[in-house]
Amino acid sequence: MDVSSGIPVERTARPYIIGIVAALILTAIPFGLVATGALPRETTLVIIAAFAVVQILVHLRFFLHIGLEAKPRENLVALAFAAVLIFLMVGGSLWIMFDLYHRMMV
Amino acid sequence: MTAEAAAMTGISPRDAERYEEKEFGFWLYLMSDAIIFSLLFATYLVMVGNTAGGPTGKELFSIERASGETLALLLSSTTFGLAAVALSAADRSKVLIWLAVTFLLGACFIFLEIGEFRGMIAQGAGPERSGFLSGFFTLVGTHGLHVSVGLLWILVMIGQVLFKGLTAPVASRLMRLGLFWHFLDIIWVVIFSVVYLPGLL
């Protein structure tokens, strides 16, 4: 689906097929690691986080059709602005709360 | 070309601009929704250790159920995409079939989630049990509520495609429903990566 116009312009199922295959692989690996416990806890957590970020990008690209060339650019700009807000608010909240937590525990 | 396809392509530039504006407005709504979800994630992460002596995620979550929910939602995003492809080909019956499949997959997801919530509440692990469970039910429940609204919206659009045909306003609404549906899939990816997998580890 093209985000830029009210009318869909896509003609092929190709991006959705690429998207679902990538999404299933990116989901199966972290689920498999958790189910088998093959790797140490910290390594697994890092892999889960990294795969989540890649999978979000895959969804944005192949399901929502947002790319760096997105038209109109406002969609991408709004997404970037939301990402900054999310980073500040989530990062800030976690920083404050865990700092408080550690100070209270001392 | 069918009459429906002609109706779709025969929109004036002014109307096209109007649909584009609606699209952008809906996109802004989704971004604000993303901010709400991100703060619910922050709340959950702050609360996750506060189990108040109650059950933890490891005791409550099931990897089979979480994979089932994930599979249903991922596949439903693809089937919605196939409905959008059918829409651009002005193939009304295929649009209806893929919307129906998307609805069924979404309903499977909600069915699994309600079963999960009921099971947890039945064993005394409801939202009032601990800070961890309050955070869990608020975050996952808000997502489930969004999916339920999406299911209702799919039903309404199936009705509109049936009775109004693939007109430009209907196509425009389907586009926005698609954005909503794919967006909820992204939120779910973050939920299983932040809530279920680390909880089960």
Short mmCIF file of C-alpha atoms in Angstrom, two decimals:
data_model
loop_
_atom_site.label_atom_id
_atom_site.label_comp_id
_atom_site.label_asym_id
_atom_site.label_seq_id
_atom_site.Cartn_x
_atom_site.Cartn_y
_atom_site.Cartn_z
CA MET A 1 0.00 0.00 0.00
CA ASP A 2 1.33 3.40 -0.86
CA VAL A 3 1.04 5.66 2.14
CA SER A 4 1.26 8.75 -0.01
CA SER A 5 -2.12 8.52 -1.74
CA GLY A 6 -5.63 7.56 -0.81
CA ILE A 7 -5.66 4.92 -3.50
CA PRO A 8 -3.41 1.87 -3.32
CA VAL A 9 -0.89 1.67 -6.13
CA GLU A 10 0.69 -1.68 -5.41
CA ARG A 11 0.14 -4.31 -8.06
CA THR A 12 1.98 -7.30 -6.67
CA ALA A 13 2.01 -9.38 -3.52
CA ARG A 14 5.82 -9.49 -3.66
CA PRO A 15 6.60 -7.07 -0.77
CA TYR A 16 4.14 -8.91 1.49
CA ILE A 17 5.68 -12.28 0.70
CA ILE A 18 9.21 -10.96 1.35
CA GLY A 19 7.90 -9.28 4.52
CA ILE A 20 6.20 -12.35 5.97
CA VAL A 21 9.14 -14.68 5.22
CA ALA A 22 11.58 -12.23 6.87
CA ALA A 23 9.19 -11.66 9.81
CA LEU A 24 8.74 -15.39 10.41
CA ILE A 25 12.51 -15.99 10.38
CA LEU A 26 13.14 -12.99 12.66
CA THR A 27 10.45 -14.33 15.04
CA ALA A 28 11.40 -18.02 14.98
CA ILE A 29 15.04 -17.42 15.97
CA PRO A 30 14.41 -15.52 19.26
CA PHE A 31 11.50 -17.85 20.17
CA GLY A 32 13.74 -20.85 19.46
CA LEU A 33 16.57 -19.42 21.59
CA VAL A 34 14.19 -18.86 24.51
CA ALA A 35 12.57 -22.31 24.13
CA THR A 36 15.91 -24.17 24.03
CA GLY A 37 17.92 -21.88 26.33
CA ALA A 38 20.89 -22.55 24.04
CA LEU A 39 22.73 -19.31 24.83
CA PRO A 40 23.49 -17.44 28.09
CA ARG A 41 20.73 -15.12 29.36
CA GLU A 42 22.44 -11.81 28.52
CA THR A 43 23.36 -12.89 24.98
CA THR A 44 19.79 -14.04 24.37
CA LEU A 45 18.37 -10.70 25.59
CA VAL A 46 20.67 -8.77 23.25
CA ILE A 47 19.67 -11.01 20.32
CA ILE A 48 15.94 -10.58 21.14
CA ALA A 49 16.35 -6.77 21.16
CA ALA A 50 18.39 -6.70 17.94
CA PHE A 51 15.94 -8.97 16.11
CA ALA A 52 13.00 -6.82 17.31
CA VAL A 53 14.62 -3.67 15.85
CA VAL A 54 15.32 -5.41 12.53
CA GLN A 55 11.78 -6.82 12.44
CA ILE A 56 10.25 -3.35 13.05
CA LEU A 57 12.27 -2.04 10.09
CA VAL A 58 11.10 -5.00 7.95
CA HIS A 59 7.45 -4.26 8.86
CA LEU A 60 7.86 -0.55 8.11
CA ARG A 61 9.50 -1.30 4.75
CA PHE A 62 7.46 -4.22 3.41
CA PHE A 63 4.06 -3.84 5.13
CA LEU A 64 3.77 -0.07 5.62
CA HIS A 65 5.98 0.81 2.61
CA ILE A 66 7.89 3.50 4.48
CA GLY A 67 11.33 4.03 3.05
CA LEU A 68 13.83 6.86 3.03
CA GLU A 69 12.27 7.90 -0.28
CA ALA A 70 8.76 7.92 1.26
CA LYS A 71 6.41 10.38 -0.36
CA PRO A 72 5.19 12.64 1.04
CA ARG A 73 8.19 13.01 3.28
CA GLU A 74 5.91 14.27 6.08
CA ASN A 75 5.09 10.65 6.94
CA LEU A 76 8.75 9.87 7.51
CA VAL A 77 9.28 13.17 9.35
CA ALA A 78 6.31 12.44 11.65
CA LEU A 79 7.71 8.94 12.29
CA ALA A 80 11.15 10.37 13.10
CA PHE A 81 9.62 12.98 15.42
CA ALA A 82 7.59 10.29 17.22
CA ALA A 83 10.74 8.18 17.52
CA VAL A 84 12.59 11.10 19.18
CA LEU A 85 9.70 11.65 21.62
CA ILE A 86 9.54 7.92 22.41
CA PHE A 87 13.30 7.77 22.95
CA LEU A 88 13.24 10.79 25.30
CA MET A 89 10.17 9.73 27.27
CA VAL A 90 10.87 6.00 27.55
CA GLY A 91 14.62 6.43 27.99
CA GLY A 92 14.11 9.29 30.47
CA SER A 93 11.45 7.44 32.49
CA LEU A 94 13.53 4.28 32.75
CA TRP A 95 16.66 6.25 33.65
CA ILE A 96 14.88 8.19 36.42
CA MET A 97 13.00 5.19 37.83
CA PHE A 98 15.96 2.82 37.92
CA ASP A 99 18.26 5.51 39.31
CA LEU A 100 15.67 6.10 42.05
CA TYR A 101 15.36 2.36 42.60
CA HIS A 102 19.12 1.92 43.09
CA ARG A 103 19.36 4.92 45.43
CA MET A 104 16.44 3.65 47.52
CA MET A 105 17.99 0.19 47.79
CA VAL A 106 21.31 1.48 49.17
CA MET B 1 -11.98 -2.63 -16.79
CA THR B 2 -14.92 -3.02 -14.44
CA ALA B 3 -17.14 -0.15 -13.37
CA GLU B 4 -15.57 -0.38 -9.95
CA ALA B 5 -12.05 0.08 -11.30
CA ALA B 6 -13.24 3.06 -13.32
CA ALA B 7 -14.78 4.54 -10.20
CA MET B 8 -11.44 4.09 -8.45
CA THR B 9 -9.25 5.62 -11.10
CA GLY B 10 -11.72 8.34 -12.06
CA ILE B 11 -11.14 10.49 -8.99
CA SER B 12 -10.48 14.18 -9.39
CA PRO B 13 -7.13 15.66 -8.27
CA ARG B 14 -9.01 17.56 -5.55
CA ASP B 15 -10.45 14.33 -4.13
CA ALA B 16 -7.05 12.63 -4.40
CA GLU B 17 -5.58 15.46 -2.35
CA ARG B 18 -8.34 15.08 0.23
CA TYR B 19 -7.65 11.37 0.60
CA GLU B 20 -3.95 12.09 0.95
CA GLU B 21 -4.68 14.56 3.76
CA LYS B 22 -6.86 11.99 5.55
CA GLU B 23 -4.08 9.46 5.16
CA PHE B 24 -1.56 11.83 6.71
CA GLY B 25 -3.93 12.74 9.55
CA PHE B 26 -4.43 9.06 10.31
CA TRP B 27 -0.68 8.54 10.24
CA LEU B 28 -0.30 11.32 12.86
CA TYR B 29 -2.91 9.55 15.02
CA LEU B 30 -0.87 6.33 14.75
CA MET B 31 2.27 8.15 15.82
CA SER B 32 0.49 9.50 18.91
CA ASP B 33 -0.79 5.99 19.60
CA ALA B 34 2.80 4.75 19.34
CA ILE B 35 3.75 7.25 22.05
CA ILE B 36 0.94 5.96 24.33
CA PHE B 37 2.14 2.38 23.82
CA SER B 38 5.77 3.33 24.41
CA LEU B 39 4.85 4.85 27.79
CA LEU B 40 2.90 1.70 28.69
CA PHE B 41 6.07 -0.24 27.80
CA ALA B 42 8.10 2.06 30.08
CA THR B 43 5.56 1.50 32.88
CA TYR B 44 5.74 -2.26 32.38
CA LEU B 45 9.55 -2.26 32.46
CA VAL B 46 9.58 -0.25 35.69
CA MET B 47 6.98 -2.61 37.22
CA VAL B 48 8.23 -5.96 35.89
CA GLY B 49 10.30 -6.77 38.99
CA ASN B 50 7.55 -5.77 41.45
CA THR B 51 5.78 -9.11 41.76
CA ALA B 52 4.89 -8.60 45.45
CA GLY B 53 5.58 -12.27 46.16
CA GLY B 54 3.11 -13.25 43.43
CA PRO B 55 3.71 -15.26 40.26
CA THR B 56 6.35 -14.09 37.75
CA GLY B 57 6.20 -14.09 33.98
CA LYS B 58 8.12 -17.36 33.88
CA GLU B 59 5.33 -19.11 35.82
CA LEU B 60 2.46 -17.44 33.95
CA PHE B 61 3.49 -17.15 30.28
CA SER B 62 3.35 -20.03 27.83
CA ILE B 63 5.71 -20.03 24.86
CA GLU B 64 3.25 -22.14 22.84
CA ARG B 65 0.42 -19.63 23.34
CA ALA B 66 2.72 -16.64 22.68
CA SER B 67 3.94 -18.25 19.42
CA GLY B 68 0.36 -19.01 18.39
CA GLU B 69 -0.70 -15.40 18.99
CA THR B 70 2.37 -14.12 17.12
CA LEU B 71 1.81 -16.43 14.15
CA ALA B 72 -1.88 -15.43 13.85
CA LEU B 73 -1.07 -11.71 13.90
CA LEU B 74 1.93 -11.91 11.51
CA LEU B 75 -0.07 -13.93 8.98
CA SER B 76 -3.04 -11.55 9.28
CA SER B 77 -0.79 -8.63 8.27
CA THR B 78 0.16 -10.50 5.10
CA THR B 79 -3.43 -11.46 4.28
CA PHE B 80 -4.46 -7.83 4.71
CA GLY B 81 -1.67 -6.92 2.27
CA LEU B 82 -3.13 -9.43 -0.20
CA ALA B 83 -6.54 -7.72 0.21
CA ALA B 84 -4.82 -4.41 -0.67
CA VAL B 85 -3.24 -6.01 -3.76
CA ALA B 86 -6.69 -7.31 -4.79
CA LEU B 87 -8.06 -3.80 -4.19
CA SER B 88 -5.62 -2.24 -6.65
CA ALA B 89 -6.64 -4.90 -9.17
CA ALA B 90 -10.31 -3.96 -8.41
CA ASP B 91 -11.05 -7.63 -7.71
CA ARG B 92 -13.97 -7.37 -5.34
CA SER B 93 -14.39 -11.05 -4.48
CA LYS B 94 -10.68 -11.43 -3.67
CA VAL B 95 -10.79 -8.31 -1.47
CA LEU B 96 -13.69 -9.89 0.43
CA ILE B 97 -11.96 -13.26 0.77
CA TRP B 98 -8.70 -11.78 2.10
CA LEU B 99 -10.54 -9.45 4.47
CA ALA B 100 -12.46 -12.45 5.81
CA VAL B 101 -9.21 -14.44 6.25
CA THR B 102 -7.64 -11.45 8.03
CA PHE B 103 -10.67 -11.24 10.31
CA LEU B 104 -10.45 -14.95 11.17
CA LEU B 105 -6.72 -14.72 11.98
CA GLY B 106 -7.31 -11.63 14.12
CA ALA B 107 -10.17 -13.43 15.87
CA CYS B 108 -7.83 -16.40 16.56
CA PHE B 109 -5.41 -13.96 18.18
CA ILE B 110 -8.13 -12.43 20.40
CA PHE B 111 -9.46 -15.90 21.26
CA LEU B 112 -5.96 -17.01 22.42
CA GLU B 113 -5.44 -13.76 24.35
CA ILE B 114 -8.79 -13.92 26.15
CA GLY B 115 -8.05 -17.54 27.08
CA GLU B 116 -4.66 -16.43 28.45
CA PHE B 117 -6.18 -13.58 30.51
CA ARG B 118 -8.97 -15.80 31.87
CA GLY B 119 -6.48 -18.50 32.85
CA MET B 120 -4.30 -15.97 34.67
CA ILE B 121 -7.23 -14.37 36.51
CA ALA B 122 -8.60 -17.84 37.44
CA GLN B 123 -5.32 -18.70 39.19
CA GLY B 124 -5.36 -15.46 41.18
CA ALA B 125 -2.93 -13.61 38.89
CA GLY B 126 -5.25 -10.78 37.87
CA PRO B 127 -4.19 -7.14 37.42
CA GLU B 128 -4.71 -6.41 41.14
CA ARG B 129 -2.21 -9.08 42.26
CA SER B 130 1.01 -7.05 41.78
CA GLY B 131 2.55 -4.07 40.04
CA PHE B 132 3.99 -6.44 37.43
CA LEU B 133 0.53 -7.83 36.61
CA SER B 134 -1.09 -4.35 36.56
CA GLY B 135 1.53 -3.27 34.02
CA PHE B 136 1.10 -6.49 32.03
CA PHE B 137 -2.71 -6.31 31.77
CA THR B 138 -2.67 -2.59 30.94
CA LEU B 139 -0.09 -2.96 28.16
CA VAL B 140 -1.25 -6.23 26.58
CA GLY B 141 -4.93 -5.40 27.21
CA THR B 142 -4.62 -2.03 25.44
CA HIS B 143 -3.13 -3.79 22.43
CA GLY B 144 -5.90 -6.43 22.54
CA LEU B 145 -8.51 -3.68 22.67
CA HIS B 146 -6.96 -2.08 19.59
CA VAL B 147 -7.05 -5.42 17.74
CA SER B 148 -10.72 -5.87 18.74
CA VAL B 149 -11.55 -2.42 17.34
CA GLY B 150 -9.62 -3.41 14.20
CA LEU B 151 -11.76 -6.57 13.90
CA LEU B 152 -14.94 -4.48 14.15
CA TRP B 153 -13.53 -2.13 11.51
CA ILE B 154 -12.78 -5.10 9.20
CA LEU B 155 -16.41 -6.25 9.57
CA VAL B 156 -17.66 -2.74 8.73
CA MET B 157 -15.40 -2.63 5.66
CA ILE B 158 -16.56 -6.07 4.52
CA GLY B 159 -20.10 -4.65 4.70
CA GLN B 160 -19.10 -1.51 2.77
CA VAL B 161 -17.33 -3.51 0.04
CA LEU B 162 -20.41 -5.74 -0.23
CA PHE B 163 -22.99 -2.96 -0.38
CA LYS B 164 -21.10 0.06 -1.76
CA GLY B 165 -18.50 -1.70 -3.92
CA LEU B 166 -14.88 -0.63 -4.35
CA THR B 167 -15.55 3.09 -4.62
CA ALA B 168 -12.83 5.65 -3.95
CA PRO B 169 -14.01 6.49 -0.38
CA VAL B 170 -14.19 2.76 0.47
CA ALA B 171 -10.71 2.19 -0.99
CA SER B 172 -9.39 5.13 1.03
CA ARG B 173 -10.89 3.69 4.25
CA LEU B 174 -9.40 0.28 3.50
CA MET B 175 -5.99 1.95 3.15
CA ARG B 176 -6.28 3.52 6.57
CA LEU B 177 -7.49 0.24 8.07
CA GLY B 178 -4.36 -1.33 6.56
CA LEU B 179 -2.10 1.23 8.24
CA PHE B 180 -3.87 0.54 11.56
CA TRP B 181 -3.58 -3.24 11.20
CA HIS B 182 0.11 -3.25 10.22
CA PHE B 183 0.84 -0.78 13.04
CA LEU B 184 -0.72 -3.16 15.60
CA ASP B 185 1.50 -5.92 14.26
CA ILE B 186 4.60 -3.79 14.99
CA ILE B 187 3.35 -3.13 18.55
CA TRP B 188 2.94 -6.91 18.99
CA VAL B 189 6.55 -7.51 17.85
CA VAL B 190 7.66 -5.18 20.65
CA ILE B 191 5.29 -6.90 23.14
CA PHE B 192 6.69 -10.38 22.53
CA SER B 193 10.25 -9.01 22.56
CA VAL B 194 9.79 -7.00 25.78
CA VAL B 195 7.15 -8.96 27.72
CA TYR B 196 6.95 -12.63 26.71
CA LEU B 197 10.47 -13.66 25.64
CA PRO B 198 12.41 -11.93 28.47
CA GLY B 199 9.69 -13.10 30.89
CA LEU B 200 10.10 -16.73 29.82
CA LEU B 201 13.89 -16.57 29.82
#
